[in-house]
mmCIF file of C-alpha atoms (C1' of nucleotides) in Angstrom:
data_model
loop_
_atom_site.group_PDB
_atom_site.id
_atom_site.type_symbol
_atom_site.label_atom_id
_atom_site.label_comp_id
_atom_site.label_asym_id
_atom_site.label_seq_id
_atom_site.Cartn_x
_atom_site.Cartn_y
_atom_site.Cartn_z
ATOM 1 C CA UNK W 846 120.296 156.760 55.586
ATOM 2 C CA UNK W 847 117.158 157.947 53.140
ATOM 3 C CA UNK W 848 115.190 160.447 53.004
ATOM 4 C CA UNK W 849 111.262 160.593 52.692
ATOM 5 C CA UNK W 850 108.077 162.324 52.270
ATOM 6 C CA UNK W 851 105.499 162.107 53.557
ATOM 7 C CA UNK W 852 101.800 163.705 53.381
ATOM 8 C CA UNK W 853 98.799 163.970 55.949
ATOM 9 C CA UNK W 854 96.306 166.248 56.191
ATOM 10 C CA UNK W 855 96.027 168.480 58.696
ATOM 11 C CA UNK W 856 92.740 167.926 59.435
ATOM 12 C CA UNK W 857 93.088 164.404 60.447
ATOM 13 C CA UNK W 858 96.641 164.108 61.118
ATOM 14 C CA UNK W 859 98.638 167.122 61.536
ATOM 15 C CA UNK W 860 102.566 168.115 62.411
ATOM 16 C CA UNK W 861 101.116 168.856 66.206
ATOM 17 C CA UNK W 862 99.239 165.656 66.725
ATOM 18 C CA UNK W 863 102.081 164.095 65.806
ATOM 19 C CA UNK W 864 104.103 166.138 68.604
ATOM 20 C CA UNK W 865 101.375 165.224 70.950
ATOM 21 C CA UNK W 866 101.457 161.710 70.091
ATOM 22 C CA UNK W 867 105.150 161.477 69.468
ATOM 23 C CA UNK W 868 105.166 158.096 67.773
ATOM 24 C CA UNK W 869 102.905 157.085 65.530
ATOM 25 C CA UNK W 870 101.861 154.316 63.535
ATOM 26 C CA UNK W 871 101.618 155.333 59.961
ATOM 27 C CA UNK W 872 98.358 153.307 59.098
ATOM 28 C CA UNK W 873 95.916 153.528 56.450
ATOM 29 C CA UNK W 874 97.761 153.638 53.413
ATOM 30 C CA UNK W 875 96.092 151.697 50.536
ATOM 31 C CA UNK W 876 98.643 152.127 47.843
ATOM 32 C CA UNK W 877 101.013 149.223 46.567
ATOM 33 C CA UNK W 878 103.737 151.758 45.862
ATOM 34 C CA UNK W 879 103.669 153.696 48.933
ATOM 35 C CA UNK W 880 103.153 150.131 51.046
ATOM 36 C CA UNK W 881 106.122 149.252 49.098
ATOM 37 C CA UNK W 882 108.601 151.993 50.283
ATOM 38 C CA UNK W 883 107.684 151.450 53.913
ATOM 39 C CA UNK W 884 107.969 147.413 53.318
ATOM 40 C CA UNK W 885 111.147 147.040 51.595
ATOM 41 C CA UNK W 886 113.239 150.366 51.761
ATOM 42 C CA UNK W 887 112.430 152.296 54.912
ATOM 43 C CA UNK W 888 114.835 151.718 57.581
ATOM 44 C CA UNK W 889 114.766 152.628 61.419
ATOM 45 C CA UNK W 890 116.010 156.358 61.568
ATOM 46 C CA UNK W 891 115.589 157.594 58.159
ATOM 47 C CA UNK W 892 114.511 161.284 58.089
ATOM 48 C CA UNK W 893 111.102 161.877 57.051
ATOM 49 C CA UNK W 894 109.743 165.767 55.813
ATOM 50 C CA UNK W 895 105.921 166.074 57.012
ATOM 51 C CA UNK W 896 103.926 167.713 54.880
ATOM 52 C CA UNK W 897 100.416 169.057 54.889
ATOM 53 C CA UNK W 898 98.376 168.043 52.077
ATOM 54 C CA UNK W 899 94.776 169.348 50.868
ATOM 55 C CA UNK W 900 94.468 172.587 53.060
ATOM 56 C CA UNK W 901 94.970 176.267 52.520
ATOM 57 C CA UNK W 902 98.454 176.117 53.007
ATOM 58 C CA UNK W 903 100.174 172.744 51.697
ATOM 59 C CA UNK W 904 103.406 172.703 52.405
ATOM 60 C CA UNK W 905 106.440 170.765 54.456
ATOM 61 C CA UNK W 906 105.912 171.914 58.140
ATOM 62 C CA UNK W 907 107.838 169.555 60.289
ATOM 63 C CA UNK W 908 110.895 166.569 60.472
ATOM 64 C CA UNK W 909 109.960 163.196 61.618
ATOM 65 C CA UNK W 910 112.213 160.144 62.048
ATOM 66 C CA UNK W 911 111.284 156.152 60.865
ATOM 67 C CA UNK W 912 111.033 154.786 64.092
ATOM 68 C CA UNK W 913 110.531 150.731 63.528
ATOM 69 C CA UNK W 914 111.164 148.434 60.864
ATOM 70 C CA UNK W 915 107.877 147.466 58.731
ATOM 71 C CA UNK W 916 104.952 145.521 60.541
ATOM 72 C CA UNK W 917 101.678 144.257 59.332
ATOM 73 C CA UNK W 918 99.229 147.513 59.693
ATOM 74 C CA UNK W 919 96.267 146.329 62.320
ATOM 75 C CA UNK W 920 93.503 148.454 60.955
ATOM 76 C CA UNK W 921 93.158 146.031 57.465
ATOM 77 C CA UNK W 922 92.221 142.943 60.230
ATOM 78 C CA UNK W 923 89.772 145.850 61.906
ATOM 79 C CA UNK W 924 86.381 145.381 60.625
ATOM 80 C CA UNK W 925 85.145 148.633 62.451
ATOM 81 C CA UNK W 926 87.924 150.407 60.853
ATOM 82 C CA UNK W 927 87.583 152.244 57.849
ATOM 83 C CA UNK W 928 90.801 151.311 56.835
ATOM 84 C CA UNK W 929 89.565 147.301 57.010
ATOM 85 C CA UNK W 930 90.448 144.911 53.820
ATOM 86 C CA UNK W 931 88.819 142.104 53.806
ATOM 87 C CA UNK W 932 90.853 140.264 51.655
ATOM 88 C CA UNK W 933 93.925 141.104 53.603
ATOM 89 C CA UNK W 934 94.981 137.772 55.342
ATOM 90 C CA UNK W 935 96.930 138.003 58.830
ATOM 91 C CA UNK W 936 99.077 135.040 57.619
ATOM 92 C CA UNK W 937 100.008 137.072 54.406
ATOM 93 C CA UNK W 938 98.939 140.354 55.596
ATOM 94 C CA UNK W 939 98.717 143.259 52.266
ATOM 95 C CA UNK W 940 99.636 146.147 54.078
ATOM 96 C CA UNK W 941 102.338 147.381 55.944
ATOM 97 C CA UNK W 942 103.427 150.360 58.090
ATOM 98 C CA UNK W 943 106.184 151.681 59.689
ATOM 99 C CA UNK W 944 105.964 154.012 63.420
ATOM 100 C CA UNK W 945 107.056 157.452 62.814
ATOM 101 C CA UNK W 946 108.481 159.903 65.799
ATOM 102 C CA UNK W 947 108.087 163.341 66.047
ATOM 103 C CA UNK W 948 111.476 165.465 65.680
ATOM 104 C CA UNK W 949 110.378 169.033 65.176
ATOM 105 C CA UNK W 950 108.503 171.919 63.420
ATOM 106 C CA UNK W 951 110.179 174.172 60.871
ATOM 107 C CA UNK W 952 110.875 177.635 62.111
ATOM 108 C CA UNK W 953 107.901 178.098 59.348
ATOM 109 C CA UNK W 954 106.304 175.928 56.723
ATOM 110 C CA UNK W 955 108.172 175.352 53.397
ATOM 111 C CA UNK W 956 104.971 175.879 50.862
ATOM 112 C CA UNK W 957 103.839 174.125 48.025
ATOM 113 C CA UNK W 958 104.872 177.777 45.799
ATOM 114 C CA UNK W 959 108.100 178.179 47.447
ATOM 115 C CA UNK W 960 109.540 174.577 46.153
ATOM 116 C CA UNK W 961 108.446 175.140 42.811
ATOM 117 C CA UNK W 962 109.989 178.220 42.755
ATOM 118 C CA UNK W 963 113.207 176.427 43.472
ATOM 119 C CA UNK W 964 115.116 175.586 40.422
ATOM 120 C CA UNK W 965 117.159 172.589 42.725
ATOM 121 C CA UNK W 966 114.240 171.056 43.118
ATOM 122 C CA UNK W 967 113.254 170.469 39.423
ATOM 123 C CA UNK W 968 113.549 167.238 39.732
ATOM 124 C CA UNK W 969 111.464 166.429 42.906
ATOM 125 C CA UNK W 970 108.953 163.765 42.974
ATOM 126 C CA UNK W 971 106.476 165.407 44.789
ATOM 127 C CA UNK W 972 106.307 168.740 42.096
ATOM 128 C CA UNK W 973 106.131 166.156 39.241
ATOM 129 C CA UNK W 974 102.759 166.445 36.913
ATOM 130 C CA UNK W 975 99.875 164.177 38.410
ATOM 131 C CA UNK W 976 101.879 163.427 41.223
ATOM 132 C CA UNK W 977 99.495 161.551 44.156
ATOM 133 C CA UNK W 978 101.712 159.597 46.120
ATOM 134 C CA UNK W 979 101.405 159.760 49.392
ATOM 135 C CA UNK W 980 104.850 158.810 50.299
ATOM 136 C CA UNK W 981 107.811 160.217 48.310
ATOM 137 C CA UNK W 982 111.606 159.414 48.274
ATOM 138 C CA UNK W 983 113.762 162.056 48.673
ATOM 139 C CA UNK W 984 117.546 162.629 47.590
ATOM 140 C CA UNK W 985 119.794 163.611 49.917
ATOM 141 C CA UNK W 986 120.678 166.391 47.981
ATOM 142 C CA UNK W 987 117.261 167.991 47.915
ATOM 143 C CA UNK W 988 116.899 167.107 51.636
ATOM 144 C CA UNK W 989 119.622 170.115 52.102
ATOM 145 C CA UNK W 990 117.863 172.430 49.499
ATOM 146 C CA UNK W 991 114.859 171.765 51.329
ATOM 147 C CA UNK W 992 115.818 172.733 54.583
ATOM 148 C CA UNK W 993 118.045 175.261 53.735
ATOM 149 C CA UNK W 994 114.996 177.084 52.611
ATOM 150 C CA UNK W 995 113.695 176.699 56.122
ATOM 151 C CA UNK W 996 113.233 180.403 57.657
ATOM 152 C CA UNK W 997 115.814 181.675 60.343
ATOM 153 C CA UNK W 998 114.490 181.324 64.120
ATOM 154 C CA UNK W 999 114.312 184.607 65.507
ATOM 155 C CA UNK W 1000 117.061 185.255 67.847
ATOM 156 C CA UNK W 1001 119.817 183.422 65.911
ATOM 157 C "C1'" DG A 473 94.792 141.004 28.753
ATOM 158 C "C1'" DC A 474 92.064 145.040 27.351
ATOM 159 C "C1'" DC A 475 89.700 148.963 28.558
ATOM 160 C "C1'" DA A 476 85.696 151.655 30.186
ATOM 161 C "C1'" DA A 477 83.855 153.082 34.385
ATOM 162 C "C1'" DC A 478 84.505 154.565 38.671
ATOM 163 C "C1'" DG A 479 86.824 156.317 42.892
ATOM 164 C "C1'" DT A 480 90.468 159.015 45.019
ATOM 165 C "C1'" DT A 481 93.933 162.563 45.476
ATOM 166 C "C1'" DG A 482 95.045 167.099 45.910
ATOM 167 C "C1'" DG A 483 95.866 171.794 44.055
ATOM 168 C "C1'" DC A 484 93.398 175.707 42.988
ATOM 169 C "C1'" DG S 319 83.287 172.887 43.909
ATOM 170 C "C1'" DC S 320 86.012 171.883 39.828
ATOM 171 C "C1'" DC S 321 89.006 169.202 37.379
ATOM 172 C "C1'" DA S 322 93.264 166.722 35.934
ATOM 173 C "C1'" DA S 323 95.703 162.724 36.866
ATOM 174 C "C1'" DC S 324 96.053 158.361 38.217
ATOM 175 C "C1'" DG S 325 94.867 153.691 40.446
ATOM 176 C "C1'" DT S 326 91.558 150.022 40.809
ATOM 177 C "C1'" DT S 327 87.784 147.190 39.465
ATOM 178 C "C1'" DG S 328 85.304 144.167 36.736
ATOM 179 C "C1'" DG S 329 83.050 142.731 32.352
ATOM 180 C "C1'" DC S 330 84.313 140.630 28.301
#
DNA sequence: GCCAACGTTGGC
DNA sequence: GCCAACGTTGGC
């Protein structure tokens, strides 16, 4: 199984829509190299950290699981959409998407600070200089830093 | 194929 | 709102 990132932000998309909604389809992305994680290396079940991008408080704030293979994302064949391409073909469609599901919330949010302040996580993609991806792999091994940083529930 | 111009992302 | 970084577009 792999491990992912993935950003939205809050105001359009947030870690409680996507508990409302429970599975979503993860459309709208117009970047080849994002596209290409979802088409060719996402598999059903992979474990995906949500994280809130351009708001006060960017951080990873909830788990989410792959929950389909890749499919041709509708909106590019949408003319009303925003997300419409119209040079995208629906015999050779350009972009793909995969459904996420909701798992949980953190007992907090894991901020932006906190993961640079983690020497572990050195090496991960989404601290990198000039780093805009929308869609990140993540090691297995920073997966466990990651959470482990997560903040005890109260009670346990 | 080069590269300048432009648009977008996203932290601050 | 600013700005750095990066991707895309389009003229040549």
């Amino acid at each position: 199984m792999r491990h992912w990132l993935m950003k939205s932000e809050p105001d359009v998309f947030s870690i409680d829509d996507l508990a409302k909604v429970d599975i979503e389809p993860w459309s709208g992305v117009r970047n080849y190299q994002a596209r290409n994680f979802m088409r060719d290396d996402m598999r059903e079940g992979d474990g995906v950290l949500f994280y809130h991008s351009s708001c006060a408080q960017p951080g990873v704030v909830g788990i989410a699981r792959v929950a389909s293979a890749a499919y041709p994302d509708p909106t590019q064949f949408d003319r009303r959409s925003e997300y419409f391409d119209a040079k995208a073909r629906r015999e050779t469609p350009r972009w793909m998407l995969v459904d996420l599901r909701f798992e949980r919330k953190l007992a907090g949010p894991i901020g932006l600070t906190e993961l640079r302040a983690q020497p572990r996580l050195s090496d991960f993609a989404l601290l990198q200089r000039g780093n805009r991806l929308s869609i990140l792999p993540v090691t297995r091994q920073q997966w466990d830093v990651i959470l482990g940083m997560e903040s005890p529930r109260r009670g346990h």
